[in-house]
Amino acid sequence: MFAGSRAGALNLFSPSIANKLARTLHTPSVAATATLGSTHAAALLRPDARLALSRLSAGQLATAWAVYRCCGSAGLVRAAPGLLQGLEQARLGWLSGAVVRRTFFAWFCAGETEREIVQTMRRLQGAGIGAILDYSVEADLGSGNDTRAQANVRADALAKEYLHSVQMAAQGRGAFVAVKVTGLADLGVLFRVSDGSAGADDMADFERLLARARAVVQAAEARGVRVMIDAEHSYFQAAIDRVAAVLQREANASRAVVFNTYQMYRVDALQRMRDDYAQARREGWRFAAKLVRGAYMELERERAAELSQPSPIHATLSDTHAAYDAATAFLVDEMAGQPSLQPELFVATHNNASIERVLQQLQGLGFDAGGAVMFGQLLGMQDATSYALAQMGAQVYKYVPYGPLHEVMPYLVRRAQENSAVASAIRAEATHAATELRRRVSERLLPRKPAPAV
């Protein structure tokens, strides 16, 4: 199911659903849009928490419940960064590390060793879910004081880790490797390339960055692994998009090997995506996009306010939803309308309404072979949706973070903050875990009586 990103859209579904889609007449985009707006269409996505939770041990269920309960406490989540820093300064980092390792790290990350990571990947694969391996080391301006030479040494080391990630991903079927371009060069270089002020030394370092990224893509292509270029802060994104375009032009001549990521909470994201797609069509390579809503909203808004600049982020959540759904609808329409080099779309979201719209649009278009839609959620989040998609035959993936605990800590804090922002959903996750635990306990304490003999 995961091998070959050029599988037809009908292959996204189980045979019974695929046959139904194949019998559907091709309708124009306007009709498809009308179908999306209909309140009478039967839901195609039917998440079932029990489907995911039934695969967990009692210990894992307890961990899930504890993590979700913590994420549901806005006060605790706000205090977490300061609390962790205070424990570190008091030389009690070992204590906070032990707690985080057994809770948030255990739930949201695959581990630190190759054995742990491959085991997680194979466990997901057994449920029909693919993996996107993500070495979750994050950086931002001011996070380091490396000289240019030191930054290049650090970037070379991270490039080697990405090559290791490719080697691990190749042990699964149809896996991806996520690449953060900010780790492959000095951050100042990326900042200056993005704002157009780069000098000769900066451009030399940028060429070194391209060489590192190119080596990762070539290794991935040789092993049947695909590459996700992550979106990051807006002030680095122009340089990241430039890297992605070079790699896609080189690797995506026929098959989509490299995907670029678009954060649809950005005001300019929809137009940038359309422009990039048009460029791919002109130059004759396969456009491949992963769509997310965005991960750095508060930071972006605070920075814009400090610099007295307009925020790059949509003013309202509804504007972000509208941009996201417009982008998915545009690319699915293009898949149906292009006889060759159809774009490839990765719908990375925890928003079930957006997933449902894509599924309904595919059904309304009677989509035939020639394109592919993939879906993805983060490890430890929205599992009911992931397992439901897998059960209906869709190509679905989990983003699988890994790395040393101290390096992954910023990622874990961000996960907690994002979960806290959707309090009702996170409370539901905790309730589902508690309900499953109670069910198992009651079955142990009160085993069912055998049926009377007839």
Short mmCIF file of C-alpha atoms in Angstrom, two decimals:
data_model
loop_
_atom_site.label_atom_id
_atom_site.label_comp_id
_atom_site.label_asym_id
_atom_site.label_seq_id
_atom_site.Cartn_x
_atom_site.Cartn_y
_atom_site.Cartn_z
CA MET A 1 0.00 0.00 0.00
CA PHE A 2 2.85 2.42 0.77
CA ALA A 3 5.29 1.50 -2.00
CA GLY A 4 5.10 3.75 -5.05
CA SER A 5 3.75 7.26 -4.63
CA ARG A 6 2.31 7.12 -8.16
CA ALA A 7 -0.38 4.63 -7.19
CA GLY A 8 -3.77 5.69 -8.51
CA ALA A 9 -6.22 7.52 -6.31
CA LEU A 10 -8.48 4.48 -6.36
CA ASN A 11 -5.72 2.57 -4.59
CA LEU A 12 -6.24 4.86 -1.61
CA PHE A 13 -9.30 2.81 -0.73
CA SER A 14 -10.27 -0.76 -0.04
CA PRO A 15 -11.49 -2.75 -3.10
CA SER A 16 -15.17 -2.22 -2.31
CA ILE A 17 -14.79 1.56 -2.03
CA ALA A 18 -12.50 1.65 -5.07
CA ASN A 19 -15.11 -0.15 -7.17
CA LYS A 20 -17.73 2.35 -6.07
CA LEU A 21 -15.46 5.25 -7.03
CA ALA A 22 -14.67 3.65 -10.38
CA ARG A 23 -18.38 3.57 -11.21
CA THR A 24 -18.81 7.24 -10.37
CA LEU A 25 -19.05 9.52 -13.42
CA HIS A 26 -16.38 12.18 -13.76
CA THR A 27 -17.90 15.49 -12.68
CA PRO A 28 -16.43 18.98 -13.12
CA SER A 29 -14.75 20.81 -10.27
CA VAL A 30 -17.76 22.98 -9.57
CA ALA A 31 -19.88 19.91 -8.95
CA ALA A 32 -17.20 18.50 -6.69
CA THR A 33 -17.17 21.72 -4.71
CA ALA A 34 -20.92 21.57 -4.35
CA THR A 35 -20.62 18.02 -3.05
CA LEU A 36 -18.20 19.22 -0.38
CA GLY A 37 -20.68 21.78 0.80
CA SER A 38 -23.53 19.32 1.02
CA THR A 39 -24.72 18.40 4.48
CA HIS A 40 -26.31 15.20 3.17
CA ALA A 41 -23.14 13.34 2.11
CA ALA A 42 -22.49 10.28 4.25
CA ALA A 43 -19.25 10.54 6.22
CA LEU A 44 -16.41 8.50 4.75
CA LEU A 45 -14.03 8.98 7.70
CA ARG A 46 -15.22 7.25 10.86
CA PRO A 47 -12.58 7.43 13.61
CA ASP A 48 -12.84 4.79 16.33
CA ALA A 49 -10.60 5.25 19.36
CA ARG A 50 -11.02 1.59 20.34
CA LEU A 51 -9.37 0.51 17.10
CA ALA A 52 -6.12 2.23 18.06
CA LEU A 53 -6.23 1.71 21.82
CA SER A 54 -6.87 -2.02 21.57
CA ARG A 55 -3.29 -2.47 20.37
CA LEU A 56 -1.75 -0.84 23.46
CA SER A 57 -0.62 -2.50 26.66
CA ALA A 58 -2.08 -1.41 30.00
CA GLY A 59 1.16 0.44 30.72
CA GLN A 60 0.98 2.32 27.43
CA LEU A 61 -2.64 3.24 28.09
CA ALA A 62 -1.67 4.61 31.51
CA THR A 63 1.12 6.65 29.91
CA ALA A 64 -1.28 8.00 27.27
CA TRP A 65 -3.81 9.00 29.94
CA ALA A 66 -1.16 10.77 32.04
CA VAL A 67 0.30 12.63 29.06
CA TYR A 68 -3.08 13.79 27.78
CA ARG A 69 -4.14 14.91 31.25
CA CYS A 70 -0.96 16.98 31.57
CA CYS A 71 -1.46 18.48 28.11
CA GLY A 72 -5.01 19.39 29.13
CA SER A 73 -3.70 21.60 31.94
CA ALA A 74 -2.97 24.98 30.34
CA GLY A 75 -1.23 26.25 33.49
CA LEU A 76 1.12 23.28 33.66
CA VAL A 77 1.97 23.55 29.96
CA ARG A 78 2.72 27.28 30.29
CA ALA A 79 4.94 26.64 33.30
CA ALA A 80 6.76 23.66 31.77
CA PRO A 81 9.66 25.48 30.02
CA GLY A 82 10.50 27.50 33.14
CA LEU A 83 10.11 24.47 35.38
CA LEU A 84 12.45 22.38 33.25
CA GLN A 85 15.01 25.19 33.15
CA GLY A 86 14.79 25.64 36.92
CA LEU A 87 15.38 21.96 37.57
CA GLU A 88 18.36 22.04 35.21
CA GLN A 89 19.87 25.02 37.04
CA ALA A 90 19.32 23.25 40.36
CA ARG A 91 21.25 20.26 38.99
CA LEU A 92 18.08 18.19 39.01
CA GLY A 93 17.95 17.75 35.27
CA TRP A 94 18.29 14.01 35.79
CA LEU A 95 14.94 14.03 37.61
CA SER A 96 13.03 15.96 34.97
CA GLY A 97 14.71 13.85 32.31
CA ALA A 98 13.58 10.63 33.96
CA VAL A 99 9.98 11.84 34.21
CA VAL A 100 9.84 13.16 30.64
CA ARG A 101 11.49 10.02 29.28
CA ARG A 102 8.80 7.78 30.78
CA THR A 103 5.89 10.01 29.75
CA PHE A 104 6.06 12.54 26.91
CA PHE A 105 9.13 11.06 25.24
CA ALA A 106 7.72 7.52 25.44
CA TRP A 107 4.41 8.62 23.93
CA PHE A 108 5.42 11.16 21.26
CA CYS A 109 8.81 9.77 20.17
CA ALA A 110 10.11 6.48 18.78
CA GLY A 111 13.23 6.38 20.94
CA GLU A 112 16.95 7.05 20.75
CA THR A 113 18.40 3.83 19.31
CA GLU A 114 18.03 2.29 15.89
CA ARG A 115 16.42 -0.79 17.42
CA GLU A 116 13.71 1.30 19.14
CA ILE A 117 13.05 3.36 16.03
CA VAL A 118 12.79 0.41 13.65
CA GLN A 119 10.53 -1.43 16.12
CA THR A 120 8.17 1.55 16.19
CA MET A 121 8.18 1.75 12.42
CA ARG A 122 7.39 -1.96 12.07
CA ARG A 123 4.65 -1.79 14.72
CA LEU A 124 2.94 0.94 12.69
CA GLN A 125 3.50 -0.99 9.49
CA GLY A 126 1.70 -3.97 11.01
CA ALA A 127 -1.37 -1.75 11.37
CA GLY A 128 -1.14 -0.53 7.77
CA ILE A 129 0.48 2.79 8.69
CA GLY A 130 3.68 4.13 7.15
CA ALA A 131 6.43 6.13 8.86
CA ILE A 132 8.11 9.49 8.34
CA LEU A 133 11.33 9.36 10.37
CA ASP A 134 12.11 12.74 11.88
CA TYR A 135 15.34 13.48 13.72
CA SER A 136 13.71 16.15 15.88
CA VAL A 137 16.46 18.64 16.56
CA GLU A 138 15.22 22.23 16.35
CA ALA A 139 17.08 25.52 16.09
CA ASP A 140 16.34 29.24 15.78
CA LEU A 141 18.24 32.50 15.53
CA GLY A 142 20.22 33.11 18.70
CA SER A 143 20.15 29.46 19.72
CA GLY A 144 23.88 29.01 19.15
CA ASN A 145 27.13 31.00 18.85
CA ASP A 146 28.98 28.84 16.34
CA THR A 147 31.61 30.30 14.09
CA ARG A 148 31.12 29.68 10.39
CA ALA A 149 33.58 26.77 10.50
CA GLN A 150 31.88 25.27 13.57
CA ALA A 151 28.47 25.60 11.91
CA ASN A 152 29.73 23.66 8.90
CA VAL A 153 31.11 20.89 11.11
CA ARG A 154 27.76 20.66 12.92
CA ALA A 155 25.90 20.64 9.59
CA ASP A 156 28.10 17.82 8.27
CA ALA A 157 27.29 15.78 11.38
CA LEU A 158 23.55 16.30 10.95
CA ALA A 159 23.77 15.35 7.27
CA LYS A 160 25.33 12.05 8.38
CA GLU A 161 22.43 11.52 10.79
CA TYR A 162 19.98 12.08 7.93
CA LEU A 163 21.85 9.44 5.91
CA HIS A 164 21.45 7.12 8.90
CA SER A 165 17.76 8.00 8.96
CA VAL A 166 17.52 6.96 5.31
CA GLN A 167 19.16 3.64 6.14
CA MET A 168 16.61 3.04 8.93
CA ALA A 169 13.66 4.14 6.79
CA ALA A 170 14.70 1.67 4.09
CA GLN A 171 13.91 -1.14 6.55
CA GLY A 172 10.21 -0.27 6.21
CA ARG A 173 7.89 -0.04 3.22
CA GLY A 174 7.46 3.25 1.39
CA ALA A 175 8.87 5.30 4.28
CA PHE A 176 9.87 8.97 4.29
CA VAL A 177 12.68 10.88 5.97
CA ALA A 178 11.99 14.42 7.20
CA VAL A 179 14.77 16.97 6.67
CA LYS A 180 15.11 20.31 8.46
CA VAL A 181 17.16 22.56 6.22
CA THR A 182 18.01 24.83 9.17
CA GLY A 183 20.27 22.06 10.47
CA LEU A 184 22.33 21.91 7.28
CA ALA A 185 23.92 25.38 7.44
CA ASP A 186 24.53 28.30 9.75
CA LEU A 187 21.19 29.93 10.58
CA GLY A 188 22.55 33.36 9.76
CA VAL A 189 23.29 32.16 6.24
CA LEU A 190 19.71 31.00 5.76
CA PHE A 191 18.39 34.26 7.18
CA ARG A 192 20.48 36.37 4.81
CA VAL A 193 19.74 34.19 1.78
CA SER A 194 16.05 34.56 2.59
CA ASP A 195 16.10 38.35 2.89
CA GLY A 196 18.43 38.89 -0.07
CA SER A 197 21.42 40.23 1.85
CA ALA A 198 23.72 37.20 1.47
CA GLY A 199 27.36 37.84 0.65
CA ALA A 200 29.89 35.68 -1.20
CA ASP A 201 30.80 33.64 1.89
CA ASP A 202 27.11 33.07 2.59
CA MET A 203 26.49 31.80 -0.93
CA ALA A 204 29.49 29.46 -0.64
CA ASP A 205 27.96 28.02 2.54
CA PHE A 206 24.59 27.80 0.79
CA GLU A 207 26.19 25.68 -1.93
CA ARG A 208 27.60 23.42 0.79
CA LEU A 209 24.08 23.14 2.21
CA LEU A 210 22.77 22.10 -1.22
CA ALA A 211 25.50 19.47 -1.50
CA ARG A 212 24.53 17.98 1.88
CA ALA A 213 20.82 17.95 1.03
CA ARG A 214 21.52 16.51 -2.42
CA ALA A 215 23.52 13.64 -0.90
CA VAL A 216 20.59 12.77 1.39
CA VAL A 217 18.10 12.82 -1.50
CA GLN A 218 20.34 10.69 -3.71
CA ALA A 219 20.79 8.12 -0.95
CA ALA A 220 17.03 8.09 -0.32
CA GLU A 221 16.18 7.65 -3.99
CA ALA A 222 18.61 4.74 -4.28
CA ARG A 223 16.91 2.96 -1.36
CA GLY A 224 13.31 3.64 -2.32
CA VAL A 225 12.85 6.21 0.45
CA ARG A 226 11.23 9.61 -0.05
CA VAL A 227 12.16 12.95 1.53
CA MET A 228 10.01 15.56 3.27
CA ILE A 229 11.51 19.05 3.42
CA ASP A 230 10.05 20.56 6.60
CA ALA A 231 8.70 24.11 6.68
CA GLU A 232 10.17 26.26 9.43
CA HIS A 233 10.17 29.89 10.60
CA SER A 234 9.03 32.44 8.01
CA TYR A 235 12.37 34.29 8.04
CA PHE A 236 14.17 31.13 6.84
CA GLN A 237 11.46 29.90 4.48
CA ALA A 238 12.57 31.59 1.26
CA ALA A 239 15.94 29.82 1.49
CA ILE A 240 14.23 26.52 2.38
CA ASP A 241 11.89 26.82 -0.60
CA ARG A 242 14.88 27.51 -2.82
CA VAL A 243 16.57 24.31 -1.63
CA ALA A 244 13.36 22.34 -2.11
CA ALA A 245 12.92 23.62 -5.67
CA VAL A 246 16.47 22.59 -6.62
CA LEU A 247 16.03 19.10 -5.15
CA GLN A 248 12.59 18.59 -6.73
CA ARG A 249 13.85 19.74 -10.12
CA GLU A 250 16.65 17.16 -9.91
CA ALA A 251 14.82 14.22 -8.30
CA ASN A 252 11.17 14.53 -9.34
CA ALA A 253 11.47 14.11 -13.10
CA SER A 254 9.01 11.21 -13.11
CA ARG A 255 8.41 9.99 -9.56
CA ALA A 256 7.89 12.27 -6.57
CA VAL A 257 10.91 11.71 -4.32
CA VAL A 258 11.05 15.15 -2.64
CA PHE A 259 8.04 16.86 -1.02
CA ASN A 260 8.08 20.49 0.09
CA THR A 261 5.95 21.61 3.05
CA TYR A 262 3.52 24.55 3.06
CA GLN A 263 2.30 26.04 6.34
CA MET A 264 -1.18 27.23 5.46
CA TYR A 265 -1.46 29.56 8.45
CA ARG A 266 0.81 31.89 6.52
CA VAL A 267 -0.98 34.62 4.60
CA ASP A 268 1.10 34.01 1.48
CA ALA A 269 1.09 30.19 1.55
CA LEU A 270 -1.73 29.49 -0.91
CA GLN A 271 -0.32 31.76 -3.60
CA ARG A 272 3.23 30.50 -3.05
CA MET A 273 2.02 26.93 -3.48
CA ARG A 274 0.17 27.81 -6.70
CA ASP A 275 3.25 29.63 -8.04
CA ASP A 276 5.53 26.69 -7.21
CA TYR A 277 3.11 24.29 -8.92
CA ALA A 278 3.04 26.48 -12.02
CA GLN A 279 6.85 26.51 -12.06
CA ALA A 280 6.93 22.70 -11.87
CA ARG A 281 4.51 22.47 -14.80
CA ARG A 282 6.62 24.87 -16.89
CA GLU A 283 9.85 23.04 -16.13
CA GLY A 284 8.42 19.53 -16.50
CA TRP A 285 8.90 17.94 -13.06
CA ARG A 286 6.45 16.43 -10.60
CA PHE A 287 5.20 18.82 -7.94
CA ALA A 288 4.81 17.21 -4.50
CA ALA A 289 3.47 19.08 -1.48
CA LYS A 290 2.82 18.33 2.16
CA LEU A 291 0.20 20.69 3.59
CA VAL A 292 0.16 21.57 7.29
CA ARG A 293 -1.53 24.34 9.19
CA GLY A 294 1.63 25.56 10.96
CA ALA A 295 3.78 25.12 14.04
CA TYR A 296 5.23 28.48 15.09
CA MET A 297 2.21 30.78 15.37
CA GLU A 298 2.93 32.47 18.71
CA LEU A 299 6.61 32.96 17.92
CA GLU A 300 5.85 34.44 14.50
CA ARG A 301 3.28 36.88 15.86
CA GLU A 302 5.51 37.97 18.75
CA ARG A 303 8.46 38.57 16.45
CA ALA A 304 6.34 40.56 13.99
CA ALA A 305 5.05 42.74 16.85
CA GLU A 306 8.56 43.35 18.20
CA LEU A 307 9.74 44.45 14.75
CA SER A 308 6.57 46.47 14.05
CA GLN A 309 5.93 44.35 10.97
CA PRO A 310 2.68 42.81 9.71
CA SER A 311 2.18 39.30 11.04
CA PRO A 312 2.86 36.63 8.41
CA ILE A 313 0.09 34.53 10.03
CA HIS A 314 -3.62 34.65 9.20
CA ALA A 315 -5.56 36.78 11.66
CA THR A 316 -8.13 34.08 12.42
CA LEU A 317 -8.24 30.30 12.66
CA SER A 318 -11.10 30.21 10.16
CA ASP A 319 -8.88 31.96 7.60
CA THR A 320 -6.25 29.25 8.11
CA HIS A 321 -8.88 26.51 7.70
CA ALA A 322 -10.12 28.14 4.51
CA ALA A 323 -6.59 28.40 3.07
CA TYR A 324 -5.85 24.78 3.94
CA ASP A 325 -9.03 23.46 2.34
CA ALA A 326 -8.55 25.66 -0.74
CA ALA A 327 -5.04 24.27 -1.21
CA THR A 328 -6.12 20.62 -0.94
CA ALA A 329 -9.07 21.22 -3.29
CA PHE A 330 -6.82 22.93 -5.84
CA LEU A 331 -4.30 20.08 -5.94
CA VAL A 332 -6.93 17.31 -6.10
CA ASP A 333 -8.58 19.19 -8.97
CA GLU A 334 -5.21 19.38 -10.73
CA MET A 335 -4.69 15.63 -10.26
CA ALA A 336 -7.98 14.97 -12.01
CA GLY A 337 -7.33 17.46 -14.79
CA GLN A 338 -3.74 16.72 -15.78
CA PRO A 339 -2.99 13.86 -18.19
CA SER A 340 0.63 13.63 -17.03
CA LEU A 341 2.87 14.75 -14.19
CA GLN A 342 -0.03 15.04 -11.79
CA PRO A 343 0.89 16.78 -8.53
CA GLU A 344 1.20 14.64 -5.42
CA LEU A 345 -0.48 15.68 -2.21
CA PHE A 346 0.25 14.78 1.40
CA VAL A 347 -2.58 15.92 3.68
CA ALA A 348 -0.89 16.33 7.07
CA THR A 349 -3.56 17.33 9.54
CA HIS A 350 -5.37 16.40 12.74
CA ASN A 351 -8.49 18.17 11.47
CA ASN A 352 -11.01 15.49 10.54
CA ALA A 353 -13.19 17.96 8.65
CA SER A 354 -10.34 18.69 6.24
CA ILE A 355 -9.69 14.98 5.73
CA GLU A 356 -13.38 14.37 5.10
CA ARG A 357 -13.44 17.14 2.48
CA VAL A 358 -10.57 15.53 0.60
CA LEU A 359 -12.21 12.10 0.72
CA GLN A 360 -15.52 13.54 -0.46
CA GLN A 361 -13.80 15.43 -3.27
CA LEU A 362 -12.03 12.30 -4.47
CA GLN A 363 -15.32 10.45 -4.44
CA GLY A 364 -17.13 13.26 -6.25
CA LEU A 365 -14.50 13.38 -8.99
CA GLY A 366 -14.60 9.62 -9.56
CA PHE A 367 -10.83 9.77 -9.45
CA ASP A 368 -8.98 7.32 -11.65
CA ALA A 369 -5.33 6.20 -11.79
CA GLY A 370 -2.57 8.74 -12.19
CA GLY A 371 -2.35 10.49 -8.85
CA ALA A 372 -1.96 9.80 -5.14
CA VAL A 373 -3.17 11.39 -1.91
CA MET A 374 -1.51 10.55 1.38
CA PHE A 375 -2.58 11.45 4.90
CA GLY A 376 -0.49 11.92 8.01
CA GLN A 377 -0.66 12.61 11.74
CA LEU A 378 1.95 12.90 14.46
CA LEU A 379 2.97 9.89 16.51
CA GLY A 380 0.87 9.79 19.67
CA MET A 381 -1.78 12.16 18.34
CA GLN A 382 -5.10 11.56 16.58
CA ASP A 383 -4.52 7.81 16.48
CA ALA A 384 -8.22 7.09 15.97
CA THR A 385 -8.08 9.00 12.68
CA SER A 386 -4.87 7.32 11.52
CA TYR A 387 -6.16 3.81 12.20
CA ALA A 388 -9.52 4.56 10.58
CA LEU A 389 -7.78 5.78 7.42
CA ALA A 390 -5.59 2.67 7.37
CA GLN A 391 -8.63 0.43 7.80
CA MET A 392 -10.38 2.00 4.80
CA GLY A 393 -7.30 1.43 2.65
CA ALA A 394 -5.90 4.97 2.51
CA GLN A 395 -2.19 5.69 2.45
CA VAL A 396 -1.61 7.04 5.95
CA TYR A 397 1.58 7.83 7.80
CA LYS A 398 2.76 8.82 11.24
CA TYR A 399 5.45 11.44 11.75
CA VAL A 400 7.91 9.50 13.90
CA PRO A 401 10.26 11.79 15.88
CA TYR A 402 13.43 10.37 17.40
CA GLY A 403 16.72 11.51 18.85
CA PRO A 404 18.53 12.11 22.16
CA LEU A 405 16.13 13.26 24.85
CA HIS A 406 17.93 16.55 25.51
CA GLU A 407 17.83 17.39 21.80
CA VAL A 408 14.17 16.46 21.40
CA MET A 409 12.99 18.44 24.46
CA PRO A 410 11.98 21.60 22.47
CA TYR A 411 9.87 19.41 20.19
CA LEU A 412 8.14 17.80 23.19
CA VAL A 413 7.37 21.18 24.75
CA ARG A 414 5.86 22.34 21.45
CA ARG A 415 3.74 19.18 21.24
CA ALA A 416 2.40 19.84 24.74
CA GLN A 417 1.62 23.46 23.83
CA GLU A 418 -0.20 22.45 20.64
CA ASN A 419 -2.25 19.85 22.49
CA SER A 420 -3.13 22.35 25.21
CA ALA A 421 -4.54 24.68 22.52
CA VAL A 422 -7.16 22.07 21.58
CA ALA A 423 -8.41 21.35 25.09
CA SER A 424 -11.66 19.59 24.18
CA ALA A 425 -9.92 17.18 21.82
CA ILE A 426 -7.18 16.39 24.31
CA ARG A 427 -9.73 15.76 27.08
CA ALA A 428 -11.49 13.33 24.75
CA GLU A 429 -8.19 11.49 24.15
CA ALA A 430 -7.66 11.15 27.91
CA THR A 431 -11.23 9.91 28.36
CA HIS A 432 -10.81 7.28 25.65
CA ALA A 433 -7.62 5.97 27.29
CA ALA A 434 -9.26 5.85 30.72
CA THR A 435 -12.33 4.09 29.33
CA GLU A 436 -10.20 1.40 27.70
CA LEU A 437 -8.24 0.90 30.93
CA ARG A 438 -11.46 0.52 32.92
CA ARG A 439 -12.81 -1.95 30.39
CA ARG A 440 -9.74 -4.14 30.73
CA VAL A 441 -9.76 -3.99 34.51
CA SER A 442 -13.44 -4.91 34.66
CA GLU A 443 -12.89 -7.84 32.31
CA ARG A 444 -10.11 -9.13 34.57
CA LEU A 445 -12.10 -8.70 37.75
CA LEU A 446 -15.43 -9.79 36.34
CA PRO A 447 -14.73 -12.37 33.65
CA ARG A 448 -17.65 -13.23 31.46
CA LYS A 449 -19.57 -16.33 32.47
CA PRO A 450 -19.55 -19.12 29.90
CA ALA A 451 -22.77 -19.47 27.93
CA PRO A 452 -25.05 -22.23 29.31
CA ALA A 453 -24.91 -25.53 27.48
CA VAL A 454 -27.78 -26.10 25.08
#
